[in-house]
Amino acid sequence: MSTEHTFVSPGPAGLAALAVACFGFGAVFNGHVELGGLPLLAAWLVGGGIVQYTVAVMELKDHNMTGGNVFLFFAAFFMFGAAISVMMKFLMLSGVLGAVKPAAMVEGFCWMAGAAFLTAVTPAYLKSPKPLFILVILLDVALWLIVGLDMGKLGPEFKPVVGYLLYVSGWIGIYTSAAVLNNHIFGKTVLPTFGTFVK
C-alpha cells in the first residue's frame, strides 16, 4: 500500500472559507447587515461549510489531528449550524413563523461549548505558523464575547469589538492561506509564515 499523499493539503481553502464567515459575522456584529441580508449570509456559510468539511476529512485522512478536528467542528457549527441559525432568525424576525422572537440564551450555551473547545485546543496551534496561532487566540476571545452577549452578561457596546476581532481574524486567515499556498507552489518563502512558537 502506498503511503504517498494523493492530494495536497486543502488547508488554504479552509482558511479562506473561515475568512468568509469572519467577514460575514463581523459585518453583522458591526451593524452592517439588515434583515434581508441574513438569508444571503446563510447561503455563503453553507458554501464555507462544504469547503471546511472537505478540508476536515482530508486533514484527518493525513493524520492531522488538530486541523482535521477543528475544521470538522467549524464546518458543523461555525458554518452549517450557524447557517441554519441565521435562517431561523430571519424567519422569526420577518414574521414567517408568527410572533416568535429568537431566544439568544440557548446559543450562548452552545457557543460556550464552541469557545471552550477552541480554547482547550489552542495550545496545539503553538506548533502551527505564528499567524495561525494568533488567529486562534483572536477567535477564542471573540467566541467568549459572543457567549457573554448571547447570555445577556455583556452589553451591546461589545458587539463592535467582536466584529473587529472577526475582521482581523479573517484577514490573518487570508494571509496565512496565501502564504502556505504560494510558498508551496514556488518551493520557497514568498510570504513569510514567521515560524512557530514551539518546535
PDB file of C-alpha atoms in Angstrom:
ATOM      1  CA  MET A   1       0.000   0.000   0.000  1.00  0.00           C
ATOM      2  CA  SER A   2       1.394   3.389  -0.985  1.00  0.00           C
ATOM      3  CA  THR A   3       1.992   5.917   1.769  1.00  0.00           C
ATOM      4  CA  GLU A   4       2.265   8.818  -0.668  1.00  0.00           C
ATOM      5  CA  HIS A   5      -0.364  11.537  -0.417  1.00  0.00           C
ATOM      6  CA  THR A   6      -2.806  11.528  -3.301  1.00  0.00           C
ATOM      7  CA  PHE A   7      -3.910  15.106  -2.539  1.00  0.00           C
ATOM      8  CA  VAL A   8      -2.151  18.231  -1.366  1.00  0.00           C
ATOM      9  CA  SER A   9      -3.490  19.906   1.780  1.00  0.00           C
ATOM     10  CA  PRO A  10      -6.737  21.855   1.260  1.00  0.00           C
ATOM     11  CA  GLY A  11      -5.902  23.905   4.361  1.00  0.00           C
ATOM     12  CA  PRO A  12      -5.607  27.202   2.440  1.00  0.00           C
ATOM     13  CA  ALA A  13      -9.160  26.807   1.135  1.00  0.00           C
ATOM     14  CA  GLY A  14     -10.345  26.052   4.671  1.00  0.00           C
ATOM     15  CA  LEU A  15      -8.763  29.255   5.968  1.00  0.00           C
ATOM     16  CA  ALA A  16     -10.309  31.238   3.125  1.00  0.00           C
ATOM     17  CA  ALA A  17     -13.724  29.764   3.995  1.00  0.00           C
ATOM     18  CA  LEU A  18     -13.144  30.741   7.613  1.00  0.00           C
ATOM     19  CA  ALA A  19     -12.441  34.291   6.426  1.00  0.00           C
ATOM     20  CA  VAL A  20     -15.822  34.351   4.641  1.00  0.00           C
ATOM     21  CA  ALA A  21     -17.557  33.524   7.934  1.00  0.00           C
ATOM     22  CA  CYS A  22     -15.416  36.006   9.873  1.00  0.00           C
ATOM     23  CA  PHE A  23     -16.158  38.852   7.454  1.00  0.00           C
ATOM     24  CA  GLY A  24     -19.870  37.983   7.267  1.00  0.00           C
ATOM     25  CA  PHE A  25     -20.354  37.770  11.021  1.00  0.00           C
ATOM     26  CA  GLY A  26     -18.081  40.767  11.529  1.00  0.00           C
ATOM     27  CA  ALA A  27     -20.470  42.779   9.364  1.00  0.00           C
ATOM     28  CA  VAL A  28     -23.424  41.533  11.436  1.00  0.00           C
ATOM     29  CA  PHE A  29     -21.799  42.490  14.742  1.00  0.00           C
ATOM     30  CA  ASN A  30     -20.866  45.907  13.347  1.00  0.00           C
ATOM     31  CA  GLY A  31     -24.484  46.566  12.349  1.00  0.00           C
ATOM     32  CA  HIS A  32     -23.959  46.468   8.574  1.00  0.00           C
ATOM     33  CA  VAL A  33     -26.376  43.601   7.842  1.00  0.00           C
ATOM     34  CA  GLU A  34     -30.107  44.247   7.778  1.00  0.00           C
ATOM     35  CA  LEU A  35     -32.797  41.573   7.965  1.00  0.00           C
ATOM     36  CA  GLY A  36     -32.715  40.943   4.208  1.00  0.00           C
ATOM     37  CA  GLY A  37     -29.026  40.121   4.374  1.00  0.00           C
ATOM     38  CA  LEU A  38     -29.455  37.160   6.707  1.00  0.00           C
ATOM     39  CA  PRO A  39     -30.511  34.596   4.056  1.00  0.00           C
ATOM     40  CA  LEU A  40     -27.577  35.703   1.900  1.00  0.00           C
ATOM     41  CA  LEU A  41     -25.185  35.216   4.804  1.00  0.00           C
ATOM     42  CA  ALA A  42     -26.671  31.760   5.401  1.00  0.00           C
ATOM     43  CA  ALA A  43     -26.025  30.822   1.758  1.00  0.00           C
ATOM     44  CA  TRP A  44     -22.363  31.835   1.986  1.00  0.00           C
ATOM     45  CA  LEU A  45     -21.981  29.906   5.249  1.00  0.00           C
ATOM     46  CA  VAL A  46     -23.286  26.757   3.553  1.00  0.00           C
ATOM     47  CA  GLY A  47     -20.621  27.200   0.876  1.00  0.00           C
ATOM     48  CA  GLY A  48     -17.975  27.626   3.564  1.00  0.00           C
ATOM     49  CA  GLY A  49     -19.272  24.535   5.340  1.00  0.00           C
ATOM     50  CA  ILE A  50     -18.784  22.423   2.221  1.00  0.00           C
ATOM     51  CA  VAL A  51     -15.179  23.612   1.977  1.00  0.00           C
ATOM     52  CA  GLN A  52     -14.424  23.107   5.653  1.00  0.00           C
ATOM     53  CA  TYR A  53     -15.990  19.650   5.824  1.00  0.00           C
ATOM     54  CA  THR A  54     -13.892  18.609   2.821  1.00  0.00           C
ATOM     55  CA  VAL A  55     -10.766  20.041   4.454  1.00  0.00           C
ATOM     56  CA  ALA A  56     -11.535  18.245   7.711  1.00  0.00           C
ATOM     57  CA  VAL A  57     -11.920  14.837   6.087  1.00  0.00           C
ATOM     58  CA  MET A  58      -8.731  15.209   4.057  1.00  0.00           C
ATOM     59  CA  GLU A  59      -6.716  16.510   7.019  1.00  0.00           C
ATOM     60  CA  LEU A  60      -7.931  13.642   9.207  1.00  0.00           C
ATOM     61  CA  LYS A  61      -7.001  11.179   6.450  1.00  0.00           C
ATOM     62  CA  ASP A  62      -3.486  12.686   6.501  1.00  0.00           C
ATOM     63  CA  HIS A  63      -3.327  12.261  10.300  1.00  0.00           C
ATOM     64  CA  ASN A  64      -3.515  15.984  11.024  1.00  0.00           C
ATOM     65  CA  MET A  65      -5.414  15.688  14.300  1.00  0.00           C
ATOM     66  CA  THR A  66      -5.518  19.403  15.119  1.00  0.00           C
ATOM     67  CA  GLY A  67      -6.538  20.769  11.720  1.00  0.00           C
ATOM     68  CA  GLY A  68      -8.875  17.884  10.956  1.00  0.00           C
ATOM     69  CA  ASN A  69     -10.812  18.111  14.198  1.00  0.00           C
ATOM     70  CA  VAL A  70     -11.009  21.895  14.320  1.00  0.00           C
ATOM     71  CA  PHE A  71     -12.123  22.171  10.682  1.00  0.00           C
ATOM     72  CA  LEU A  72     -14.709  19.428  11.293  1.00  0.00           C
ATOM     73  CA  PHE A  73     -16.052  21.298  14.324  1.00  0.00           C
ATOM     74  CA  PHE A  74     -16.072  24.585  12.419  1.00  0.00           C
ATOM     75  CA  ALA A  75     -17.846  23.008   9.443  1.00  0.00           C
ATOM     76  CA  ALA A  76     -20.605  21.735  11.709  1.00  0.00           C
ATOM     77  CA  PHE A  77     -21.143  24.718  13.994  1.00  0.00           C
ATOM     78  CA  PHE A  78     -19.411  27.804  12.601  1.00  0.00           C
ATOM     79  CA  MET A  79     -20.823  27.077   9.142  1.00  0.00           C
ATOM     80  CA  PHE A  80     -23.763  24.645   8.797  1.00  0.00           C
ATOM     81  CA  GLY A  81     -25.235  25.155  12.273  1.00  0.00           C
ATOM     82  CA  ALA A  82     -24.742  28.907  12.023  1.00  0.00           C
ATOM     83  CA  ALA A  83     -26.357  28.969   8.562  1.00  0.00           C
ATOM     84  CA  ILE A  84     -29.466  27.234   9.893  1.00  0.00           C
ATOM     85  CA  SER A  85     -29.477  29.558  12.914  1.00  0.00           C
ATOM     86  CA  VAL A  86     -29.231  32.649  10.701  1.00  0.00           C
ATOM     87  CA  MET A  87     -32.114  31.406   8.544  1.00  0.00           C
ATOM     88  CA  MET A  88     -34.254  30.633  11.617  1.00  0.00           C
ATOM     89  CA  LYS A  89     -33.613  34.149  12.939  1.00  0.00           C
ATOM     90  CA  PHE A  90     -34.637  35.561   9.578  1.00  0.00           C
ATOM     91  CA  LEU A  91     -37.875  33.531   9.593  1.00  0.00           C
ATOM     92  CA  MET A  92     -38.647  34.594  13.161  1.00  0.00           C
ATOM     93  CA  LEU A  93     -37.813  38.274  12.732  1.00  0.00           C
ATOM     94  CA  SER A  94     -39.639  38.549   9.404  1.00  0.00           C
ATOM     95  CA  GLY A  95     -42.815  37.096  10.962  1.00  0.00           C
ATOM     96  CA  VAL A  96     -42.926  33.965   8.820  1.00  0.00           C
ATOM     97  CA  LEU A  97     -43.009  31.845  11.988  1.00  0.00           C
ATOM     98  CA  GLY A  98     -45.513  34.119  13.708  1.00  0.00           C
ATOM     99  CA  ALA A  99     -44.770  36.226  16.760  1.00  0.00           C
ATOM    100  CA  VAL A 100     -41.721  34.226  17.809  1.00  0.00           C
ATOM    101  CA  LYS A 101     -38.607  36.059  18.962  1.00  0.00           C
ATOM    102  CA  PRO A 102     -35.154  34.468  18.788  1.00  0.00           C
ATOM    103  CA  ALA A 103     -34.005  33.462  22.273  1.00  0.00           C
ATOM    104  CA  ALA A 104     -30.257  34.033  22.083  1.00  0.00           C
ATOM    105  CA  MET A 105     -29.657  32.475  25.501  1.00  0.00           C
ATOM    106  CA  VAL A 106     -29.645  28.950  24.058  1.00  0.00           C
ATOM    107  CA  GLU A 107     -26.987  29.964  21.543  1.00  0.00           C
ATOM    108  CA  GLY A 108     -24.966  31.400  24.415  1.00  0.00           C
ATOM    109  CA  PHE A 109     -24.810  27.953  25.969  1.00  0.00           C
ATOM    110  CA  CYS A 110     -23.983  26.349  22.602  1.00  0.00           C
ATOM    111  CA  TRP A 111     -21.265  28.899  21.848  1.00  0.00           C
ATOM    112  CA  MET A 112     -19.906  28.241  25.340  1.00  0.00           C
ATOM    113  CA  ALA A 113     -19.131  24.688  24.209  1.00  0.00           C
ATOM    114  CA  GLY A 114     -17.570  26.018  20.996  1.00  0.00           C
ATOM    115  CA  ALA A 115     -15.489  28.624  22.826  1.00  0.00           C
ATOM    116  CA  ALA A 116     -14.380  26.070  25.417  1.00  0.00           C
ATOM    117  CA  PHE A 117     -13.395  23.553  22.736  1.00  0.00           C
ATOM    118  CA  LEU A 118     -11.372  26.049  20.714  1.00  0.00           C
ATOM    119  CA  THR A 119      -9.721  27.453  23.852  1.00  0.00           C
ATOM    120  CA  ALA A 120      -8.847  23.944  25.046  1.00  0.00           C
ATOM    121  CA  VAL A 121      -7.144  23.025  21.758  1.00  0.00           C
ATOM    122  CA  THR A 122      -5.396  26.387  21.312  1.00  0.00           C
ATOM    123  CA  PRO A 123      -2.048  25.110  22.709  1.00  0.00           C
ATOM    124  CA  ALA A 124      -1.856  22.652  19.783  1.00  0.00           C
ATOM    125  CA  TYR A 125      -1.583  25.669  17.473  1.00  0.00           C
ATOM    126  CA  LEU A 126       1.711  26.671  19.100  1.00  0.00           C
ATOM    127  CA  LYS A 127       3.225  24.215  16.589  1.00  0.00           C
ATOM    128  CA  SER A 128       1.493  25.968  13.671  1.00  0.00           C
ATOM    129  CA  PRO A 129       2.645  29.117  11.866  1.00  0.00           C
ATOM    130  CA  LYS A 130       2.576  32.083  14.242  1.00  0.00           C
ATOM    131  CA  PRO A 131      -0.175  33.956  12.360  1.00  0.00           C
ATOM    132  CA  LEU A 132      -2.437  30.906  12.673  1.00  0.00           C
ATOM    133  CA  PHE A 133      -1.870  30.735  16.438  1.00  0.00           C
ATOM    134  CA  ILE A 134      -2.709  34.453  16.736  1.00  0.00           C
ATOM    135  CA  LEU A 135      -5.844  33.905  14.634  1.00  0.00           C
ATOM    136  CA  VAL A 136      -6.995  31.169  17.028  1.00  0.00           C
ATOM    137  CA  ILE A 137      -6.364  33.408  20.065  1.00  0.00           C
ATOM    138  CA  LEU A 138      -8.462  36.183  18.486  1.00  0.00           C
ATOM    139  CA  LEU A 139     -11.261  33.712  17.756  1.00  0.00           C
ATOM    140  CA  ASP A 140     -11.092  32.458  21.359  1.00  0.00           C
ATOM    141  CA  VAL A 141     -11.695  35.996  22.605  1.00  0.00           C
ATOM    142  CA  ALA A 142     -14.422  36.668  20.032  1.00  0.00           C
ATOM    143  CA  LEU A 143     -16.299  33.459  20.876  1.00  0.00           C
ATOM    144  CA  TRP A 144     -16.215  34.136  24.626  1.00  0.00           C
ATOM    145  CA  LEU A 145     -17.544  37.650  23.985  1.00  0.00           C
ATOM    146  CA  ILE A 146     -20.344  36.152  21.865  1.00  0.00           C
ATOM    147  CA  VAL A 147     -21.177  33.838  24.779  1.00  0.00           C
ATOM    148  CA  GLY A 148     -21.425  36.865  27.064  1.00  0.00           C
ATOM    149  CA  LEU A 149     -23.580  38.769  24.571  1.00  0.00           C
ATOM    150  CA  ASP A 150     -25.973  35.878  23.913  1.00  0.00           C
ATOM    151  CA  MET A 151     -26.351  35.157  27.629  1.00  0.00           C
ATOM    152  CA  GLY A 152     -27.050  38.801  28.433  1.00  0.00           C
ATOM    153  CA  LYS A 153     -23.894  39.194  30.535  1.00  0.00           C
ATOM    154  CA  LEU A 154     -22.365  41.794  28.211  1.00  0.00           C
ATOM    155  CA  GLY A 155     -23.961  44.893  26.735  1.00  0.00           C
ATOM    156  CA  PRO A 156     -24.302  45.763  23.033  1.00  0.00           C
ATOM    157  CA  GLU A 157     -21.232  48.001  23.233  1.00  0.00           C
ATOM    158  CA  PHE A 158     -19.184  44.785  22.910  1.00  0.00           C
ATOM    159  CA  LYS A 159     -20.667  43.921  19.505  1.00  0.00           C
ATOM    160  CA  PRO A 160     -18.235  46.105  17.518  1.00  0.00           C
ATOM    161  CA  VAL A 161     -15.340  44.583  19.468  1.00  0.00           C
ATOM    162  CA  VAL A 162     -16.473  41.137  18.289  1.00  0.00           C
ATOM    163  CA  GLY A 163     -16.918  42.472  14.772  1.00  0.00           C
ATOM    164  CA  TYR A 164     -13.394  43.861  14.552  1.00  0.00           C
ATOM    165  CA  LEU A 165     -11.848  40.762  16.132  1.00  0.00           C
ATOM    166  CA  LEU A 166     -13.565  38.738  13.408  1.00  0.00           C
ATOM    167  CA  TYR A 167     -12.378  41.096  10.658  1.00  0.00           C
ATOM    168  CA  VAL A 168      -8.772  40.832  11.851  1.00  0.00           C
ATOM    169  CA  SER A 169      -9.105  37.039  12.144  1.00  0.00           C
ATOM    170  CA  GLY A 170     -10.419  36.865   8.593  1.00  0.00           C
ATOM    171  CA  TRP A 171      -7.506  38.879   7.216  1.00  0.00           C
ATOM    172  CA  ILE A 172      -4.998  36.731   9.094  1.00  0.00           C
ATOM    173  CA  GLY A 173      -6.697  33.659   7.627  1.00  0.00           C
ATOM    174  CA  ILE A 174      -6.414  35.078   4.108  1.00  0.00           C
ATOM    175  CA  TYR A 175      -2.744  35.971   4.623  1.00  0.00           C
ATOM    176  CA  THR A 176      -1.879  32.556   6.040  1.00  0.00           C
ATOM    177  CA  SER A 177      -3.770  30.857   3.234  1.00  0.00           C
ATOM    178  CA  ALA A 178      -1.870  32.870   0.622  1.00  0.00           C
ATOM    179  CA  ALA A 179       1.473  32.258   2.328  1.00  0.00           C
ATOM    180  CA  VAL A 180       1.028  28.487   2.584  1.00  0.00           C
ATOM    181  CA  LEU A 181      -0.222  28.118  -0.990  1.00  0.00           C
ATOM    182  CA  ASN A 182       2.311  30.414  -2.679  1.00  0.00           C
ATOM    183  CA  ASN A 183       5.237  29.075  -0.673  1.00  0.00           C
ATOM    184  CA  HIS A 184       4.269  25.538  -1.663  1.00  0.00           C
ATOM    185  CA  ILE A 185       3.882  26.381  -5.349  1.00  0.00           C
ATOM    186  CA  PHE A 186       7.187  28.256  -5.627  1.00  0.00           C
ATOM    187  CA  GLY A 187       9.092  25.932  -3.294  1.00  0.00           C
ATOM    188  CA  LYS A 188      10.461  28.856  -1.313  1.00  0.00           C
ATOM    189  CA  THR A 189       9.312  31.605   1.046  1.00  0.00           C
ATOM    190  CA  VAL A 190       7.256  34.053  -0.973  1.00  0.00           C
ATOM    191  CA  LEU A 191       5.265  35.265   2.029  1.00  0.00           C
ATOM    192  CA  PRO A 192       6.751  34.563   5.469  1.00  0.00           C
ATOM    193  CA  THR A 193       4.832  32.429   7.961  1.00  0.00           C
ATOM    194  CA  PHE A 194       7.176  33.573  10.750  1.00  0.00           C
ATOM    195  CA  GLY A 195       7.913  30.109  12.095  1.00  0.00           C
ATOM    196  CA  THR A 196       6.198  28.555  15.085  1.00  0.00           C
ATOM    197  CA  PHE A 197       6.161  29.377  18.792  1.00  0.00           C
ATOM    198  CA  VAL A 198       7.034  25.774  19.700  1.00  0.00           C
ATOM    199  CA  LYS A 199       9.191  23.435  17.588  1.00  0.00           C
TER     200      LYS A 199
END
